[in-house]
mmCIF file of C-alpha atoms in Angstrom:
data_model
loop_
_atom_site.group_PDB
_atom_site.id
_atom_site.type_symbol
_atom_site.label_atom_id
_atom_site.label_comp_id
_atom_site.label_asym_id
_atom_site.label_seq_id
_atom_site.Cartn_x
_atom_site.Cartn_y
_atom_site.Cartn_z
ATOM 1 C CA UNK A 1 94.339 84.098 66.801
ATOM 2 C CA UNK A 2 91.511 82.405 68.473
ATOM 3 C CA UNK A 3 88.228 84.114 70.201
ATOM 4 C CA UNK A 4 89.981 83.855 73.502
ATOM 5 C CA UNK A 5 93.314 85.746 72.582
ATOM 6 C CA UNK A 6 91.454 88.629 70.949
ATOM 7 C CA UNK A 7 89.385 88.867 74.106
ATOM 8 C CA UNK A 8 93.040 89.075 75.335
ATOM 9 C CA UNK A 9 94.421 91.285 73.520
ATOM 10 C CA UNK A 10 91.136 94.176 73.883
ATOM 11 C CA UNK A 11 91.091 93.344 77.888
ATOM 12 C CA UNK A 12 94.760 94.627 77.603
ATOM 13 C CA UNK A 13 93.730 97.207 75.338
ATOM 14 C CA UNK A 14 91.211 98.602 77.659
ATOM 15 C CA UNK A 15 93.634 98.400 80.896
ATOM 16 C CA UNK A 16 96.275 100.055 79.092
ATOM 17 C CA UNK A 17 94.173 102.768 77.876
ATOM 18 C CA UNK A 18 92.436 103.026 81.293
ATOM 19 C CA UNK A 19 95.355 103.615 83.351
ATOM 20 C CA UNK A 20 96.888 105.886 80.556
ATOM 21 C CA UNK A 21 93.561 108.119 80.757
ATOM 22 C CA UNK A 22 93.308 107.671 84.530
ATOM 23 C CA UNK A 23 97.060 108.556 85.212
ATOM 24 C CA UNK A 24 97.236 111.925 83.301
ATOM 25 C CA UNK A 25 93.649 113.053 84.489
ATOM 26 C CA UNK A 26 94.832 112.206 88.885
ATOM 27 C CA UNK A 27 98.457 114.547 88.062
ATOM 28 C CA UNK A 28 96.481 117.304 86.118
ATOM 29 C CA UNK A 29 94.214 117.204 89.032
ATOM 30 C CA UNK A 30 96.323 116.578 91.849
ATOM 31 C CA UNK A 31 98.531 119.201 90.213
ATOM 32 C CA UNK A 32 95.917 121.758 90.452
ATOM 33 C CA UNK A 33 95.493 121.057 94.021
ATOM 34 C CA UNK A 34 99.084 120.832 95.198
ATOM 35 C CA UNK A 35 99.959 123.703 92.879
ATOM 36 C CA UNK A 36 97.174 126.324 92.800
ATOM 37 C CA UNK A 37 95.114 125.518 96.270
ATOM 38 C CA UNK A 38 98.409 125.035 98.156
ATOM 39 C CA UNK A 39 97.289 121.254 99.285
ATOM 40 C CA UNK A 40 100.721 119.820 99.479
ATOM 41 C CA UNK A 41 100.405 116.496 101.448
ATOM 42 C CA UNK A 42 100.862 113.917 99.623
ATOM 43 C CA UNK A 43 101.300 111.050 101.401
ATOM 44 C CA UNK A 44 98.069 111.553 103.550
ATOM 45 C CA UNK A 45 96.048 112.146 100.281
ATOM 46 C CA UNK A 46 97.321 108.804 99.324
ATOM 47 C CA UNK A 47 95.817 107.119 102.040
ATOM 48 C CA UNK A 48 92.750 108.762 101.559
ATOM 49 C CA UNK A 49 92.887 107.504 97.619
ATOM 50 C CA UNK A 50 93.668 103.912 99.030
ATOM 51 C CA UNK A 51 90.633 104.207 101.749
ATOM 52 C CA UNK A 52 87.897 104.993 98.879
ATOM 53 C CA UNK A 53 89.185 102.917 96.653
ATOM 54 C CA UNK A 54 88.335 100.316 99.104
ATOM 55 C CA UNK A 55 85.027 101.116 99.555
ATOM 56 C CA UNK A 56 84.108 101.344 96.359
ATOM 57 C CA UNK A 57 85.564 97.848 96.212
ATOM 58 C CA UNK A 58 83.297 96.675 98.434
ATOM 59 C CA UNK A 59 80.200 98.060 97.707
ATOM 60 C CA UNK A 60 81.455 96.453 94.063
ATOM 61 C CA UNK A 61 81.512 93.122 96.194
ATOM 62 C CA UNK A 62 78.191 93.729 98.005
ATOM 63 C CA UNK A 63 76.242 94.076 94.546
ATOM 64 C CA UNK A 64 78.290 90.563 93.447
ATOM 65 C CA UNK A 65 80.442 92.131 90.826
ATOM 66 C CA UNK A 66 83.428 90.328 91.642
ATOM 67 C CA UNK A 67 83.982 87.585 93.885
ATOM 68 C CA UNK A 68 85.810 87.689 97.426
ATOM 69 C CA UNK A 69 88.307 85.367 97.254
ATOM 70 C CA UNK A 70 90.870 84.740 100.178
ATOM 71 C CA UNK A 71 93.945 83.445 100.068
ATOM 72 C CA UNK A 72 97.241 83.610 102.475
ATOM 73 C CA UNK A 73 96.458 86.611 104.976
ATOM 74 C CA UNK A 74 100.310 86.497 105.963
ATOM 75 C CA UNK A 75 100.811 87.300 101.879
ATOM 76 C CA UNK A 76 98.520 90.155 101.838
ATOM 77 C CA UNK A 77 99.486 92.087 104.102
ATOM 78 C CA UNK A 78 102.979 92.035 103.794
ATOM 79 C CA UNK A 79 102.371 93.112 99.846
ATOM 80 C CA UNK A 80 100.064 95.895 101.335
ATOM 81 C CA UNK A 81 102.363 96.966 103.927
ATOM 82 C CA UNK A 82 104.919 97.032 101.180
ATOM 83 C CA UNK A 83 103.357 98.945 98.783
ATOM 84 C CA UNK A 84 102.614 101.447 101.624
ATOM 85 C CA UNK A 85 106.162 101.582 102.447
ATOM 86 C CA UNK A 86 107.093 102.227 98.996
ATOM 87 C CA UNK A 87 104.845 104.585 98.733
ATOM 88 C CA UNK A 88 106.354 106.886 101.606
ATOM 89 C CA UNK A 89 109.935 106.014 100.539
ATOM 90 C CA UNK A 90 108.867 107.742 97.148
ATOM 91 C CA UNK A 91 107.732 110.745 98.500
ATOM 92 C CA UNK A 92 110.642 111.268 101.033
ATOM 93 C CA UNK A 93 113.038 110.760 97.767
ATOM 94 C CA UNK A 94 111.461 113.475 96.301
ATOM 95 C CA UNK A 95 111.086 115.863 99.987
ATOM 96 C CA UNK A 96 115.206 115.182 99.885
ATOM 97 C CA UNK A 97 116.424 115.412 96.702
ATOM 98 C CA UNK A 98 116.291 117.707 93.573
ATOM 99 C CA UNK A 99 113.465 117.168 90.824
ATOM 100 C CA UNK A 100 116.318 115.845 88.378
ATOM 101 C CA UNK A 101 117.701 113.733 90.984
ATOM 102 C CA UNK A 102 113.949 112.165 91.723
ATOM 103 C CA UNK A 103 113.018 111.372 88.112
ATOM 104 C CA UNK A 104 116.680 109.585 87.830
ATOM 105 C CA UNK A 105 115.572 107.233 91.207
ATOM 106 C CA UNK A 106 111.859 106.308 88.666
ATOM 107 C CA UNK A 107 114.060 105.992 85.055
ATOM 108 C CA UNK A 108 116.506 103.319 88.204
ATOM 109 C CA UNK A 109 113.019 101.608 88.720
ATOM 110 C CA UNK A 110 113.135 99.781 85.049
ATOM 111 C CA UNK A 111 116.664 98.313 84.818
ATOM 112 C CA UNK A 112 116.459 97.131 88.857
ATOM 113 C CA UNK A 113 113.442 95.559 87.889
ATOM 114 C CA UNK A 114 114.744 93.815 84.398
ATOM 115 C CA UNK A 115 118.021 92.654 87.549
ATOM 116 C CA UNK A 116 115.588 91.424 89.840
ATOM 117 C CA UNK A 117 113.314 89.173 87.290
ATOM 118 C CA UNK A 118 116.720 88.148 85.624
ATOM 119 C CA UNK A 119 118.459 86.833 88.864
ATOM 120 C CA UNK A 120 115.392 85.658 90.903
ATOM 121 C CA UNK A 121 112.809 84.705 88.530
ATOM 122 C CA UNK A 122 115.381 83.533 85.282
ATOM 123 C CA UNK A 123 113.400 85.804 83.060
ATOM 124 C CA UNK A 124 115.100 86.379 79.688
ATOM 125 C CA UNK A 125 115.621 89.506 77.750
ATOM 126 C CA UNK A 126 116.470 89.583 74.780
ATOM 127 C CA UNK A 127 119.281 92.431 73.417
ATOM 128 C CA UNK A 128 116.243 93.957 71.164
ATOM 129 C CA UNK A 129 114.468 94.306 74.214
ATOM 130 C CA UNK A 130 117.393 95.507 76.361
ATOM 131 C CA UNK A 131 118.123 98.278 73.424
ATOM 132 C CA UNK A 132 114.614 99.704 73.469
ATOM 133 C CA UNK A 133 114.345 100.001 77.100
ATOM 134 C CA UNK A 134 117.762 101.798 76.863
ATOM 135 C CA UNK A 135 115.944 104.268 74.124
ATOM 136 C CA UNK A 136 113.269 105.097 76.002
ATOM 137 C CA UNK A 137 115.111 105.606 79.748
ATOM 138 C CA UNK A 138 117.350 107.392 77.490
ATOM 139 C CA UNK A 139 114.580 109.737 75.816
ATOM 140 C CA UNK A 140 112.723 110.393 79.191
ATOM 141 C CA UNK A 141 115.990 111.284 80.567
ATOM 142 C CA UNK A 142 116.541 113.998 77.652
ATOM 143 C CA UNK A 143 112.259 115.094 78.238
ATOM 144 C CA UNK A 144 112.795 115.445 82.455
ATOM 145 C CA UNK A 145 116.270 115.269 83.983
ATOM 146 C CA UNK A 146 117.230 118.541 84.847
ATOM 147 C CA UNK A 147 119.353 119.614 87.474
ATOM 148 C CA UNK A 148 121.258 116.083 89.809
ATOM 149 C CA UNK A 149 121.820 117.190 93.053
ATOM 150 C CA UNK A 150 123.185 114.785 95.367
ATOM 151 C CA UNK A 151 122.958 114.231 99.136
ATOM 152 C CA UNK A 152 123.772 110.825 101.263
ATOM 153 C CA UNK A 153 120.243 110.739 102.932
ATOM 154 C CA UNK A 154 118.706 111.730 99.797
ATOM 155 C CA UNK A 155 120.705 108.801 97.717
ATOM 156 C CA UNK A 156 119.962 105.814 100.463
ATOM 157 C CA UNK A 157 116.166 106.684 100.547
ATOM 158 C CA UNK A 158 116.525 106.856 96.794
ATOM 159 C CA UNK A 159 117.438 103.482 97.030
ATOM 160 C CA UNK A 160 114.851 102.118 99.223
ATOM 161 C CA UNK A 161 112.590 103.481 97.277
ATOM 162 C CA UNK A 162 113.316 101.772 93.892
ATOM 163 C CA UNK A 163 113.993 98.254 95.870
ATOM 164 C CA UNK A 164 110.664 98.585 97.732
ATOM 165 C CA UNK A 165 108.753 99.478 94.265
ATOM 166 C CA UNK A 166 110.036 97.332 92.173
ATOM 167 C CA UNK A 167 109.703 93.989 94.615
ATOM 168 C CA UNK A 168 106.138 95.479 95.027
ATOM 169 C CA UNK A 169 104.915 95.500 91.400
ATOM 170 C CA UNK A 170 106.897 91.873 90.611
ATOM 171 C CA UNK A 171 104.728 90.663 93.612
ATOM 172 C CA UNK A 172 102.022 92.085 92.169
ATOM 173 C CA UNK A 173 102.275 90.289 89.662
ATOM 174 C CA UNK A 174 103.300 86.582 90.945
ATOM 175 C CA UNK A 175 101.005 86.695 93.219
ATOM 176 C CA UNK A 176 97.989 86.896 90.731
ATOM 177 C CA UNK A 177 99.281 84.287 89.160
ATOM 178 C CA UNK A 178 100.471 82.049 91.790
ATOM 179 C CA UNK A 179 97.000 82.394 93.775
ATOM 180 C CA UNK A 180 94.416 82.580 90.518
ATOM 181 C CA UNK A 181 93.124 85.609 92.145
ATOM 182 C CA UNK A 182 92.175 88.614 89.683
ATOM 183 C CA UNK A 183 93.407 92.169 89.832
ATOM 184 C CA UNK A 184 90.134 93.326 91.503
ATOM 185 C CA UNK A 185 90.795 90.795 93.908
ATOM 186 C CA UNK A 186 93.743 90.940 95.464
ATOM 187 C CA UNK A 187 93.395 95.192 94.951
ATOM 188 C CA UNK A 188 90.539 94.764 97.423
ATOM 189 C CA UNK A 189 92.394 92.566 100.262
ATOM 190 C CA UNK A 190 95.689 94.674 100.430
ATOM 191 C CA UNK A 191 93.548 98.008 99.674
ATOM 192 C CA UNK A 192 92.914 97.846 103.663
ATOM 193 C CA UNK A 193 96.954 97.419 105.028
ATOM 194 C CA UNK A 194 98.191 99.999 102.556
ATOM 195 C CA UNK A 195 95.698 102.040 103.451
ATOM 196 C CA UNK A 196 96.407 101.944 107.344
ATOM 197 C CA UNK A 197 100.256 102.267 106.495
ATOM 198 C CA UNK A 198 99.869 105.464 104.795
ATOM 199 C CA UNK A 199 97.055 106.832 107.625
ATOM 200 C CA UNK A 200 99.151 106.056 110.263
ATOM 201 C CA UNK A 201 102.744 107.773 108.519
ATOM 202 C CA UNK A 202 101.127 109.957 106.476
ATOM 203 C CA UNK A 203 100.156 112.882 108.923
ATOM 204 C CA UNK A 204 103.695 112.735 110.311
ATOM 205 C CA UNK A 205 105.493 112.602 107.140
ATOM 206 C CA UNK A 206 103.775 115.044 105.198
ATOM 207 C CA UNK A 207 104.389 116.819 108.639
ATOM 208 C CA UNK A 208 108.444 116.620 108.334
ATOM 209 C CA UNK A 209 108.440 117.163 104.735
ATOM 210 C CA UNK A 210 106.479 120.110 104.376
ATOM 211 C CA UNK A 211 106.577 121.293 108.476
ATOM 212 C CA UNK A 212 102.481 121.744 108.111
ATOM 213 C CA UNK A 213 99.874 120.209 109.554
ATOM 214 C CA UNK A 214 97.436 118.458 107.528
ATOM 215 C CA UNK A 215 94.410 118.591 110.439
ATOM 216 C CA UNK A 216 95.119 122.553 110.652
ATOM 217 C CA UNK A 217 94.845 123.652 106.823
ATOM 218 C CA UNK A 218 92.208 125.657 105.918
ATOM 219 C CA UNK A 219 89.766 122.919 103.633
ATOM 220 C CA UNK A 220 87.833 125.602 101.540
ATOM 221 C CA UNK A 221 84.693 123.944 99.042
ATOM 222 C CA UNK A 222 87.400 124.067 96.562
ATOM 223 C CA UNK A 223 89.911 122.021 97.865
ATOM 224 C CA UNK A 224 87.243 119.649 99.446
ATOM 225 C CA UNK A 225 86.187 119.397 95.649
ATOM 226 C CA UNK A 226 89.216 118.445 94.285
ATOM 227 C CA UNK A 227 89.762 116.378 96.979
ATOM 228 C CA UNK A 228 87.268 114.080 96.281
ATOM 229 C CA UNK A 229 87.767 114.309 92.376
ATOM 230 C CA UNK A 230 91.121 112.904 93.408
ATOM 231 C CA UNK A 231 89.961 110.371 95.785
ATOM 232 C CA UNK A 232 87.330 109.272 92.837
ATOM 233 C CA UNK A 233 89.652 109.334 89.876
ATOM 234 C CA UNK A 234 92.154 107.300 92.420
ATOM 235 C CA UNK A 235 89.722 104.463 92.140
ATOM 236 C CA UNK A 236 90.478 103.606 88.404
ATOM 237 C CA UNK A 237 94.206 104.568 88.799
ATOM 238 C CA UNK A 238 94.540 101.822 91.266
ATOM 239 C CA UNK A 239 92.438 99.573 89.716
ATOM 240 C CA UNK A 240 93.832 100.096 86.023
ATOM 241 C CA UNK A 241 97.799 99.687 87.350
ATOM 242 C CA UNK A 242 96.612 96.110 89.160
ATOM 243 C CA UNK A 243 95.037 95.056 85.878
ATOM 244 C CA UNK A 244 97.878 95.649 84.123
ATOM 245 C CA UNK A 245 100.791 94.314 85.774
ATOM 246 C CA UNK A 246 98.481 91.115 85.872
ATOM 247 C CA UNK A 247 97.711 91.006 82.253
ATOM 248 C CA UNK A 248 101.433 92.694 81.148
ATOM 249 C CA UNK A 249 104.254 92.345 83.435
ATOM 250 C CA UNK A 250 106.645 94.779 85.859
ATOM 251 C CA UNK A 251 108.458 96.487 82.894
ATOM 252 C CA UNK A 252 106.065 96.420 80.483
ATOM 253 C CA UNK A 253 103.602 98.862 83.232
ATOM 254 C CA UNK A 254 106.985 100.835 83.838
ATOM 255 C CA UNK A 255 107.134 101.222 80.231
ATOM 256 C CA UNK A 256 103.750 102.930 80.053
ATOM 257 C CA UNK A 257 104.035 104.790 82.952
ATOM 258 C CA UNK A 258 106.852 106.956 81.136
ATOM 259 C CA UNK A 259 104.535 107.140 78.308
ATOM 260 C CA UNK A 260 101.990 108.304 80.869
ATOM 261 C CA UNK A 261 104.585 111.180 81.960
ATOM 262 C CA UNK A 262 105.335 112.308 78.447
ATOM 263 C CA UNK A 263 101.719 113.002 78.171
ATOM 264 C CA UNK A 264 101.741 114.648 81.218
ATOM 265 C CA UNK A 265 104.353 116.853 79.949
ATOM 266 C CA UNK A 266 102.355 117.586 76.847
ATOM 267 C CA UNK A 267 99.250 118.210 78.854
ATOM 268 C CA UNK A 268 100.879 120.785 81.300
ATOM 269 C CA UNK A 269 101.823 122.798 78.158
ATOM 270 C CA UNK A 270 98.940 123.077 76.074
ATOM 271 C CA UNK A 271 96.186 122.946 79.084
ATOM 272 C CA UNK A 272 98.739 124.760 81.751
ATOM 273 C CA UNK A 273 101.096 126.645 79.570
ATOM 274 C CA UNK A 274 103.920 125.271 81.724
ATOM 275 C CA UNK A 275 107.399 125.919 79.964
ATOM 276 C CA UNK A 276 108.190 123.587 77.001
ATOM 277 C CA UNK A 277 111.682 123.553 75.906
ATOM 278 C CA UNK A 278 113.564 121.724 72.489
ATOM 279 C CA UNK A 279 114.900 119.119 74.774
ATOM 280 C CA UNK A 280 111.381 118.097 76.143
ATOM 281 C CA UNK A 281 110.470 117.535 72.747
ATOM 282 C CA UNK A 282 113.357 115.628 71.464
ATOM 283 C CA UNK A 283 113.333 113.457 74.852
ATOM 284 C CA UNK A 284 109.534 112.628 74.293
ATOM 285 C CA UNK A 285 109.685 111.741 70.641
ATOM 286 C CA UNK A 286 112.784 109.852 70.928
ATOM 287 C CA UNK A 287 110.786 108.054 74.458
ATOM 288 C CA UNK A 288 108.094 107.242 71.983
ATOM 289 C CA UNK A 289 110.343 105.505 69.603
ATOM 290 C CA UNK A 290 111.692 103.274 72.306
ATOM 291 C CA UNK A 291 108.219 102.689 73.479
ATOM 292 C CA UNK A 292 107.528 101.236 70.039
ATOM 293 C CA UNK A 293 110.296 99.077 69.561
ATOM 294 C CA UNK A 294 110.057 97.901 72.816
ATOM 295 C CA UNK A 295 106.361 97.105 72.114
ATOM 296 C CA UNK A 296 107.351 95.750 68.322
ATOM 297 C CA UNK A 297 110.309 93.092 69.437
ATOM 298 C CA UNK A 298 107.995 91.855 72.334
ATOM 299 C CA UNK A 299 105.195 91.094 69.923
ATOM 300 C CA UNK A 300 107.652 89.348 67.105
ATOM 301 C CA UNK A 301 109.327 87.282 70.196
ATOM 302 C CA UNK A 302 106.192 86.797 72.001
ATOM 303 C CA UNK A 303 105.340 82.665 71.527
ATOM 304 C CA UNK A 304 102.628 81.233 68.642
ATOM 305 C CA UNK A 305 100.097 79.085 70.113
ATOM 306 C CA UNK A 306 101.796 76.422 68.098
ATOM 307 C CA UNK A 307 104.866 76.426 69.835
ATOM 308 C CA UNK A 308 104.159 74.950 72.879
ATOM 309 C CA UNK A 309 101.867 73.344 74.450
ATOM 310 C CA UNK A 310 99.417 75.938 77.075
ATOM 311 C CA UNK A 311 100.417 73.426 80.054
ATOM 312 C CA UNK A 312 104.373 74.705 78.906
ATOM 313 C CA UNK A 313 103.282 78.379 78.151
ATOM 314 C CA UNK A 314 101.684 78.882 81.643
ATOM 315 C CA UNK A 315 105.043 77.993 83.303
ATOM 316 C CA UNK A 316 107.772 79.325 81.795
ATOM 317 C CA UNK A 317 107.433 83.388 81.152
ATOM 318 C CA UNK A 318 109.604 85.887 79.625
ATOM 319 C CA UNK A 319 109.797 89.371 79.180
ATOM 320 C CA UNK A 320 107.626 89.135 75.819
ATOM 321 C CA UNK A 321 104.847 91.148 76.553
ATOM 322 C CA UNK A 322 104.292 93.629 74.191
ATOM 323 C CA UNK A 323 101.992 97.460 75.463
ATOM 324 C CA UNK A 324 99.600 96.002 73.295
ATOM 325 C CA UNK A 325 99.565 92.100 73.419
ATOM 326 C CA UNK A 326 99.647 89.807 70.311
ATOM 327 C CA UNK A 327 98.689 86.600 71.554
ATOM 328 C CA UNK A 328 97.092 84.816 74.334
ATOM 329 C CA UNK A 329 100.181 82.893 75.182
ATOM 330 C CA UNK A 330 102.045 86.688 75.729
ATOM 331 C CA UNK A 331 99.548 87.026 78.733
ATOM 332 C CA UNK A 332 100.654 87.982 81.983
ATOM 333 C CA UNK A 333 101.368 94.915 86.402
ATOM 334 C CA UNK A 334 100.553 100.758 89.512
ATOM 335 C CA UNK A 335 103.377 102.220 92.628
ATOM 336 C CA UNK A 336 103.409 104.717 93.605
ATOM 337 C CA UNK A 337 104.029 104.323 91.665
ATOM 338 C CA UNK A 338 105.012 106.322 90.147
ATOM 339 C CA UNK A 339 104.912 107.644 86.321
ATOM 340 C CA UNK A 340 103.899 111.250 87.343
ATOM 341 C CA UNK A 341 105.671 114.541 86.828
ATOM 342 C CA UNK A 342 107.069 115.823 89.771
ATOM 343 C CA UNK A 343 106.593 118.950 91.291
ATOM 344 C CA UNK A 344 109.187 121.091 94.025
ATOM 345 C CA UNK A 345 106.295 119.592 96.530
ATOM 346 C CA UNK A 346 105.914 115.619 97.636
ATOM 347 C CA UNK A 347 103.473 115.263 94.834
ATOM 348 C CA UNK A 348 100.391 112.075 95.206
ATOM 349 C CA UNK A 349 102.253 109.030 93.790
ATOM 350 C CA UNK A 350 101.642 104.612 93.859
ATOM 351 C CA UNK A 351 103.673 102.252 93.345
ATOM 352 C CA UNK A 352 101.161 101.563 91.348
ATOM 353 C CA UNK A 353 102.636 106.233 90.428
ATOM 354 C CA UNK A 354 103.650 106.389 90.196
ATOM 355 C CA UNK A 355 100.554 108.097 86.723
#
């Protein structure tokens, strides 16, 4: 492997391992402040993450860390209205329907996206690649799916939800390539429209899911605290799932945002002493062992340098990107994601959380 693809392969290192770090640090935080200071609106705290993390973006820009670079306005903000859509879709799935039922509507969010690339993109996936995914949906199904209660309104929004996320982080990541525009980039022009999405809906949605008004709560030094530790640690969340789905793909940051909520699960019991059960850890370790197959058959099928020529690797991608990439040639996706573990509350997630 040449300088270049080991440059690669520890820029993907360092994304991966940011947005893992930065994923599980927001939910044990946001947890705190949802859970223990009674700071349940989610969707408005979003906003608020998406509003700093454009400032900091562009006092980044004003000292000439990145460059501005602007491409079609009419494709920015309908990605940033999107993803602000998404987002809110997310949250009202979980404000209507059971814990069990919501982490069944993120394990949906992997095999819709595999359908989507497949039928509109002619992305191939291979049946090693299909079996791990199925191992590790299956494992984080075993580690969170408890209770499926169903309800029509609950199912349809359900559904919005993993259509809107999933064409949000494939655009995410065709658009960086179609446009040459980095992660930072494009993060900084749509920061602004998802932003104002979420301000404008957020009050009122928080407002019908939790019938509370986020201008009337009581903001003690505490929750202002943890407020802005979540607004600050939001930064590198959003940041971190950008550069990923740029240098990865869709799946492969859908991947390791289940990782990401296995942690969180193993977190919440040693730091929180929440309940830990034999089927957590049976779901988790059997997650993991999905999560390294799927990362093992992506680097085997993942192209040589010496296969094809670059002009021939640029253009025609498949789904051989492996967590950690092997080559230069495997280069390619957070929303709202949405890789967190839920609480009874609408609980801070991107399409991005989806931690």
């Amino acid at each position: 492997m040449g300088l270049a693809g080991e440059k690669f392969q520890l820029g993907t290192v360092g994304a991966l391992s940011l947005s893992v770090v930065s994923s599980v640090s927001i939910v044990i935080c946001n947890k705190a402040l949802m859970s223990a200071l009674g700071f349940i609106f989610a969707t408005t705290l979003t906003s608020w993450h998406l509003l700093v993390t454009f400032c900091s973006l562009h006092v980044a820009l004003c000292m000439k860390l990145f460059e501005h670079k602007p491409f079609d306005a009419r494709t920015v903000m309908g990605f940033g209205v999107l993803n602000g859509i998404s987002i809110g879709l997310l949250n009202l799935s979980l404000g209507f329907n059971s814990v069990g039922f919501y982490q069944m509507t993120k394990l949906a969010i992997i095999p819709c996206t595999v359908i989507l690339e497949t039928l509109f993109f002619r992305k191939k996936f291979s049946r090693y690649i299909q079996l791990s995914l199925s191992v590790l949906l299956f494992g984080v199904g075993v580690a969170t799916v408890t209770d499926l209660q169903l309800n029509a309104m609950g199912s349809v929004l359900s559904l919005l939800a993993i259509v809107t996320t999933c064409i949000a982080q494939i655009m995410t990541n065709t658009i960086q390539k179609k446009f040459k525009v980095s992660s930072t980039q494009l993060l900084y022009q749509s920061c602004p429209y998802q932003a104002l999405t979420l301000f404008i809906v957020g009050p009122f949605l928080d407002g019908f899911l939790t019938n509370k008004n986020v201008f009337a709560f009581a903001y003690t030094p505490q929750v202002l605290f943890f407020i802005v530790l979540s607004c600050l640690i939001s930064v590198s969340v959003n940041f971190s799932t950008f550069l990923v789905i740029g240098k990865t793909s869709p799946v492969t940051y859908q991947v390791l945002g289940h990782l990401k909520t296995c942690l969180v699960l193993a977190f919440g019991y040693v730091l929180l002493h929440d309940p830990f059960s034999w089927r957590n850890i049976l779901g988790i370790l059997i997650a993991v062992v999905g999560m390294g197959l799927y990362s093992y058959f992506c680097t085997r099928e993942a192209p040589k340098p010496t296969e094809a020529s670059p002009q021939v690797t640029q253009v025609k991608e498949g789904e051989s990107d492996p967590l950690i990439a092997d080559s230069l040639n495997a280069a390619e996706n957070g929303a709202a994601a949405t890789t967190d573990e839920p609480l009874k509350v609408p609980m801070w997630s991107s399409k991005y959380a989806r931690a």
